């Protein structure tokens, strides 16, 4: 496989993983400006390797079973997860709320552990979910531990928080978290 072929395979994998619904060869081809045959070869390569799979025997593709193995290998790298799980379970039992453990990875926070609470409405994001560091309560809690200069840099470079108003809201959230401890 040449370098451009390898690059196409990874571009297609990123596209399929970001898609909200199953994708077709034509969608991949058009969205990535690839020849249909190139898109088809990349999809076939990923399908054979288990990184993507046909959706309900159709001509559309979704993420495949190999992704779960990669996710498990990634999450296993965080020893903190195993240490935190008993405390997370206790917290979920005491509050009835779902509890997640997020860690900073680059410019993102990644969910490496979660346990469900007992309340009727239960929302727990997927293990491995990555969010921009300035997005959501857990991410703001992580940001509150960073030096102010690093928070400024993250807010300046995070396209989801490009407005001054959104940046002020994040800073207000950080200030409240720091105040409460």
PDB file of C-alpha atoms in Angstrom:
ATOM      1  CA  UNK A   1       0.000   0.000   0.000  1.00  0.00           C
ATOM      2  CA  UNK A   2       1.548   3.341  -1.012  1.00  0.00           C
ATOM      3  CA  UNK A   3       1.628   6.330   1.309  1.00  0.00           C
ATOM      4  CA  UNK A   4      -1.313   7.972  -0.475  1.00  0.00           C
ATOM      5  CA  UNK A   5      -3.295   4.726  -0.217  1.00  0.00           C
ATOM      6  CA  UNK A   6      -2.549   4.540   3.490  1.00  0.00           C
ATOM      7  CA  UNK A   7      -3.536   8.174   3.909  1.00  0.00           C
ATOM      8  CA  UNK A   8      -6.828   7.522   2.104  1.00  0.00           C
ATOM      9  CA  UNK A   9      -7.595   4.552   4.353  1.00  0.00           C
ATOM     10  CA  UNK A  10      -7.090   6.675   7.478  1.00  0.00           C
ATOM     11  CA  UNK A  11      -9.101   9.578   6.029  1.00  0.00           C
ATOM     12  CA  UNK A  12     -11.962   7.173   5.349  1.00  0.00           C
ATOM     13  CA  UNK A  13     -11.691   5.689   8.848  1.00  0.00           C
ATOM     14  CA  UNK A  14     -11.884   9.190  10.370  1.00  0.00           C
ATOM     15  CA  UNK A  15     -14.875  10.014   8.166  1.00  0.00           C
ATOM     16  CA  UNK A  16     -16.800   6.851   9.092  1.00  0.00           C
ATOM     17  CA  UNK A  17     -16.008   7.307  12.793  1.00  0.00           C
ATOM     18  CA  UNK A  18     -17.321  10.895  12.764  1.00  0.00           C
ATOM     19  CA  UNK A  19     -20.498  10.094  10.819  1.00  0.00           C
ATOM     20  CA  UNK A  20     -23.779  10.292  12.703  1.00  0.00           C
ATOM     21  CA  UNK A  21     -25.288   7.537  10.559  1.00  0.00           C
ATOM     22  CA  UNK A  22     -24.082   4.721   8.286  1.00  0.00           C
ATOM     23  CA  UNK A  23     -22.222   5.982   5.203  1.00  0.00           C
ATOM     24  CA  UNK A  24     -22.081   4.780   1.609  1.00  0.00           C
ATOM     25  CA  UNK A  25     -19.190   4.604  -0.843  1.00  0.00           C
ATOM     26  CA  UNK A  26     -20.671   7.575  -2.704  1.00  0.00           C
ATOM     27  CA  UNK A  27     -20.863   9.691   0.464  1.00  0.00           C
ATOM     28  CA  UNK A  28     -17.256   8.869   1.312  1.00  0.00           C
ATOM     29  CA  UNK A  29     -16.131   9.565  -2.240  1.00  0.00           C
ATOM     30  CA  UNK A  30     -17.888  12.937  -2.466  1.00  0.00           C
ATOM     31  CA  UNK A  31     -17.076  14.120   1.056  1.00  0.00           C
ATOM     32  CA  UNK A  32     -13.380  13.307   0.806  1.00  0.00           C
ATOM     33  CA  UNK A  33     -12.999  14.167  -2.907  1.00  0.00           C
ATOM     34  CA  UNK A  34     -11.793  10.659  -3.693  1.00  0.00           C
ATOM     35  CA  UNK A  35     -12.425   8.584  -6.779  1.00  0.00           C
ATOM     36  CA  UNK A  36     -15.211   6.079  -6.147  1.00  0.00           C
ATOM     37  CA  UNK A  37     -12.793   3.199  -6.718  1.00  0.00           C
ATOM     38  CA  UNK A  38     -10.350   4.674  -4.175  1.00  0.00           C
ATOM     39  CA  UNK A  39     -13.121   5.099  -1.608  1.00  0.00           C
ATOM     40  CA  UNK A  40     -14.329   1.547  -2.269  1.00  0.00           C
ATOM     41  CA  UNK A  41     -10.813   0.077  -1.863  1.00  0.00           C
ATOM     42  CA  UNK A  42     -10.285   1.978   1.396  1.00  0.00           C
ATOM     43  CA  UNK A  43     -13.662   0.816   2.739  1.00  0.00           C
ATOM     44  CA  UNK A  44     -12.932  -2.783   1.683  1.00  0.00           C
ATOM     45  CA  UNK A  45      -9.522  -2.667   3.400  1.00  0.00           C
ATOM     46  CA  UNK A  46     -11.037  -1.338   6.621  1.00  0.00           C
ATOM     47  CA  UNK A  47     -13.903  -3.853   6.441  1.00  0.00           C
ATOM     48  CA  UNK A  48     -11.523  -6.799   5.983  1.00  0.00           C
ATOM     49  CA  UNK A  49      -9.456  -5.639   8.958  1.00  0.00           C
ATOM     50  CA  UNK A  50     -12.557  -5.249  11.159  1.00  0.00           C
ATOM     51  CA  UNK A  51     -12.288  -1.475  11.670  1.00  0.00           C
ATOM     52  CA  UNK A  52     -15.583  -0.883   9.902  1.00  0.00           C
ATOM     53  CA  UNK A  53     -18.492  -3.185   9.081  1.00  0.00           C
ATOM     54  CA  UNK A  54     -21.474  -3.293   6.787  1.00  0.00           C
ATOM     55  CA  UNK A  55     -24.576  -1.894   8.411  1.00  0.00           C
ATOM     56  CA  UNK A  56     -27.305  -4.559   8.511  1.00  0.00           C
ATOM     57  CA  UNK A  57     -25.976  -6.222   5.324  1.00  0.00           C
ATOM     58  CA  UNK A  58     -26.531  -2.994   3.365  1.00  0.00           C
ATOM     59  CA  UNK A  59     -24.090  -1.048   1.203  1.00  0.00           C
ATOM     60  CA  UNK A  60     -23.475   1.352   4.094  1.00  0.00           C
ATOM     61  CA  UNK A  61     -20.738   1.221   6.697  1.00  0.00           C
ATOM     62  CA  UNK A  62     -20.361   1.838  10.447  1.00  0.00           C
ATOM     63  CA  UNK A  63     -17.511   1.337  12.884  1.00  0.00           C
ATOM     64  CA  UNK A  64     -16.516  -2.307  13.305  1.00  0.00           C
ATOM     65  CA  UNK A  65     -15.556  -4.598  16.193  1.00  0.00           C
ATOM     66  CA  UNK A  66     -11.823  -3.805  16.074  1.00  0.00           C
ATOM     67  CA  UNK A  67     -12.613  -0.340  17.455  1.00  0.00           C
ATOM     68  CA  UNK A  68     -13.654  -1.853  20.781  1.00  0.00           C
ATOM     69  CA  UNK A  69     -10.265  -3.544  21.097  1.00  0.00           C
ATOM     70  CA  UNK A  70      -8.474  -0.281  20.395  1.00  0.00           C
ATOM     71  CA  UNK A  71     -10.630   1.513  22.926  1.00  0.00           C
ATOM     72  CA  UNK A  72      -9.970  -1.132  25.574  1.00  0.00           C
ATOM     73  CA  UNK A  73      -6.215  -0.900  24.930  1.00  0.00           C
ATOM     74  CA  UNK A  74      -6.359   2.902  25.207  1.00  0.00           C
ATOM     75  CA  UNK A  75      -8.390   2.921  28.425  1.00  0.00           C
ATOM     76  CA  UNK A  76      -6.164   0.231  29.982  1.00  0.00           C
ATOM     77  CA  UNK A  77      -3.252   2.682  29.816  1.00  0.00           C
ATOM     78  CA  UNK A  78      -4.838   4.718  32.631  1.00  0.00           C
ATOM     79  CA  UNK A  79      -4.110   3.019  35.968  1.00  0.00           C
ATOM     80  CA  UNK A  80      -6.121   5.781  37.620  1.00  0.00           C
ATOM     81  CA  UNK A  81      -9.261   4.144  36.258  1.00  0.00           C
ATOM     82  CA  UNK A  82      -8.853   1.024  38.382  1.00  0.00           C
ATOM     83  CA  UNK A  83      -8.047   3.077  41.485  1.00  0.00           C
ATOM     84  CA  UNK A  84     -11.062   5.340  40.991  1.00  0.00           C
ATOM     85  CA  UNK A  85     -13.741   2.717  40.245  1.00  0.00           C
ATOM     86  CA  UNK A  86     -14.560   1.746  43.873  1.00  0.00           C
ATOM     87  CA  UNK A  87     -14.961   5.425  44.780  1.00  0.00           C
ATOM     88  CA  UNK A  88     -17.053   6.092  41.695  1.00  0.00           C
ATOM     89  CA  UNK A  89     -19.361   3.173  42.542  1.00  0.00           C
ATOM     90  CA  UNK A  90     -19.785   4.431  46.096  1.00  0.00           C
ATOM     91  CA  UNK A  91     -20.527   7.938  44.878  1.00  0.00           C
ATOM     92  CA  UNK A  92     -23.109   6.581  42.427  1.00  0.00           C
ATOM     93  CA  UNK A  93     -24.755   4.552  45.214  1.00  0.00           C
ATOM     94  CA  UNK A  94     -24.843   7.516  47.608  1.00  0.00           C
ATOM     95  CA  UNK A  95     -26.161  10.057  45.098  1.00  0.00           C
ATOM     96  CA  UNK A  96     -28.049   7.872  42.634  1.00  0.00           C
ATOM     97  CA  UNK A  97     -26.269   9.811  39.876  1.00  0.00           C
ATOM     98  CA  UNK A  98     -24.116   8.399  37.099  1.00  0.00           C
ATOM     99  CA  UNK A  99     -20.414   9.102  37.639  1.00  0.00           C
ATOM    100  CA  UNK A 100     -17.719   9.509  34.993  1.00  0.00           C
ATOM    101  CA  UNK A 101     -13.968   9.910  35.128  1.00  0.00           C
ATOM    102  CA  UNK A 102     -12.531  12.222  32.494  1.00  0.00           C
ATOM    103  CA  UNK A 103      -8.812  12.801  31.908  1.00  0.00           C
ATOM    104  CA  UNK A 104      -7.112  15.454  29.805  1.00  0.00           C
ATOM    105  CA  UNK A 105      -5.488  14.148  26.638  1.00  0.00           C
ATOM    106  CA  UNK A 106      -4.019  16.961  24.570  1.00  0.00           C
ATOM    107  CA  UNK A 107      -6.730  19.568  23.962  1.00  0.00           C
ATOM    108  CA  UNK A 108      -9.510  17.121  24.895  1.00  0.00           C
ATOM    109  CA  UNK A 109     -11.020  15.428  27.899  1.00  0.00           C
ATOM    110  CA  UNK A 110     -11.583  11.701  27.434  1.00  0.00           C
ATOM    111  CA  UNK A 111     -14.005   9.534  29.419  1.00  0.00           C
ATOM    112  CA  UNK A 112     -11.971   6.587  30.726  1.00  0.00           C
ATOM    113  CA  UNK A 113     -14.473   5.201  33.229  1.00  0.00           C
ATOM    114  CA  UNK A 114     -18.127   5.468  34.112  1.00  0.00           C
ATOM    115  CA  UNK A 115     -20.622   3.847  36.398  1.00  0.00           C
ATOM    116  CA  UNK A 116     -24.376   4.234  36.235  1.00  0.00           C
ATOM    117  CA  UNK A 117     -26.495   5.646  39.006  1.00  0.00           C
ATOM    118  CA  UNK A 118     -29.874   4.393  40.138  1.00  0.00           C
ATOM    119  CA  UNK A 119     -31.994   7.371  39.109  1.00  0.00           C
ATOM    120  CA  UNK A 120     -34.618   6.974  36.425  1.00  0.00           C
ATOM    121  CA  UNK A 121     -32.921   9.366  34.002  1.00  0.00           C
ATOM    122  CA  UNK A 122     -29.446   8.013  33.370  1.00  0.00           C
ATOM    123  CA  UNK A 123     -27.064   9.682  30.964  1.00  0.00           C
ATOM    124  CA  UNK A 124     -23.608   8.244  30.652  1.00  0.00           C
ATOM    125  CA  UNK A 125     -21.476   9.092  27.647  1.00  0.00           C
ATOM    126  CA  UNK A 126     -19.594   6.382  25.854  1.00  0.00           C
ATOM    127  CA  UNK A 127     -16.283   5.142  27.168  1.00  0.00           C
ATOM    128  CA  UNK A 128     -13.579   6.835  25.117  1.00  0.00           C
ATOM    129  CA  UNK A 129     -15.773   9.845  24.348  1.00  0.00           C
ATOM    130  CA  UNK A 130     -13.539  12.842  23.666  1.00  0.00           C
ATOM    131  CA  UNK A 131     -14.732  16.416  24.129  1.00  0.00           C
ATOM    132  CA  UNK A 132     -12.918  19.717  23.777  1.00  0.00           C
ATOM    133  CA  UNK A 133     -11.467  20.741  27.125  1.00  0.00           C
ATOM    134  CA  UNK A 134     -13.730  23.788  27.241  1.00  0.00           C
ATOM    135  CA  UNK A 135     -16.930  21.799  26.666  1.00  0.00           C
ATOM    136  CA  UNK A 136     -19.069  20.586  29.546  1.00  0.00           C
ATOM    137  CA  UNK A 137     -18.920  20.488  33.342  1.00  0.00           C
ATOM    138  CA  UNK A 138     -16.376  17.684  33.646  1.00  0.00           C
ATOM    139  CA  UNK A 139     -14.089  19.425  31.197  1.00  0.00           C
ATOM    140  CA  UNK A 140     -14.403  22.711  33.096  1.00  0.00           C
ATOM    141  CA  UNK A 141     -13.541  20.868  36.302  1.00  0.00           C
ATOM    142  CA  UNK A 142     -10.376  19.621  34.604  1.00  0.00           C
ATOM    143  CA  UNK A 143      -9.604  23.119  33.319  1.00  0.00           C
ATOM    144  CA  UNK A 144      -9.952  24.520  36.830  1.00  0.00           C
ATOM    145  CA  UNK A 145      -6.795  22.604  37.789  1.00  0.00           C
ATOM    146  CA  UNK A 146      -4.760  24.103  34.932  1.00  0.00           C
ATOM    147  CA  UNK A 147      -2.710  27.293  35.250  1.00  0.00           C
ATOM    148  CA  UNK A 148      -4.560  30.372  33.942  1.00  0.00           C
ATOM    149  CA  UNK A 149      -2.125  30.821  31.031  1.00  0.00           C
ATOM    150  CA  UNK A 150      -2.829  27.279  29.814  1.00  0.00           C
ATOM    151  CA  UNK A 151      -6.602  27.828  30.086  1.00  0.00           C
ATOM    152  CA  UNK A 152      -6.218  31.023  28.027  1.00  0.00           C
ATOM    153  CA  UNK A 153      -4.282  29.120  25.362  1.00  0.00           C
ATOM    154  CA  UNK A 154      -6.894  26.345  25.215  1.00  0.00           C
ATOM    155  CA  UNK A 155      -9.755  28.838  24.900  1.00  0.00           C
ATOM    156  CA  UNK A 156      -7.883  30.761  22.191  1.00  0.00           C
ATOM    157  CA  UNK A 157      -7.275  27.640  20.097  1.00  0.00           C
ATOM    158  CA  UNK A 158     -10.566  25.784  20.694  1.00  0.00           C
ATOM    159  CA  UNK A 159     -12.823  26.521  17.693  1.00  0.00           C
ATOM    160  CA  UNK A 160     -15.958  25.508  19.622  1.00  0.00           C
ATOM    161  CA  UNK A 161     -15.337  28.342  22.108  1.00  0.00           C
ATOM    162  CA  UNK A 162     -14.258  31.075  19.682  1.00  0.00           C
ATOM    163  CA  UNK A 163     -16.633  33.782  20.926  1.00  0.00           C
ATOM    164  CA  UNK A 164     -15.636  36.065  23.784  1.00  0.00           C
ATOM    165  CA  UNK A 165     -19.016  35.400  25.431  1.00  0.00           C
ATOM    166  CA  UNK A 166     -18.441  31.632  25.492  1.00  0.00           C
ATOM    167  CA  UNK A 167     -14.927  32.174  26.853  1.00  0.00           C
ATOM    168  CA  UNK A 168     -16.307  34.341  29.675  1.00  0.00           C
ATOM    169  CA  UNK A 169     -18.845  31.629  30.536  1.00  0.00           C
ATOM    170  CA  UNK A 170     -16.071  29.018  30.749  1.00  0.00           C
ATOM    171  CA  UNK A 171     -14.011  31.324  32.990  1.00  0.00           C
ATOM    172  CA  UNK A 172     -17.058  31.885  35.222  1.00  0.00           C
ATOM    173  CA  UNK A 173     -17.543  28.122  35.519  1.00  0.00           C
ATOM    174  CA  UNK A 174     -13.864  27.636  36.357  1.00  0.00           C
ATOM    175  CA  UNK A 175     -14.014  30.384  38.987  1.00  0.00           C
ATOM    176  CA  UNK A 176     -17.066  28.747  40.616  1.00  0.00           C
ATOM    177  CA  UNK A 177     -15.376  25.316  40.641  1.00  0.00           C
ATOM    178  CA  UNK A 178     -12.223  26.795  42.168  1.00  0.00           C
ATOM    179  CA  UNK A 179     -14.288  28.670  44.772  1.00  0.00           C
ATOM    180  CA  UNK A 180     -16.152  25.513  45.821  1.00  0.00           C
ATOM    181  CA  UNK A 181     -13.029  23.330  45.756  1.00  0.00           C
TER     182      UNK A 181
END
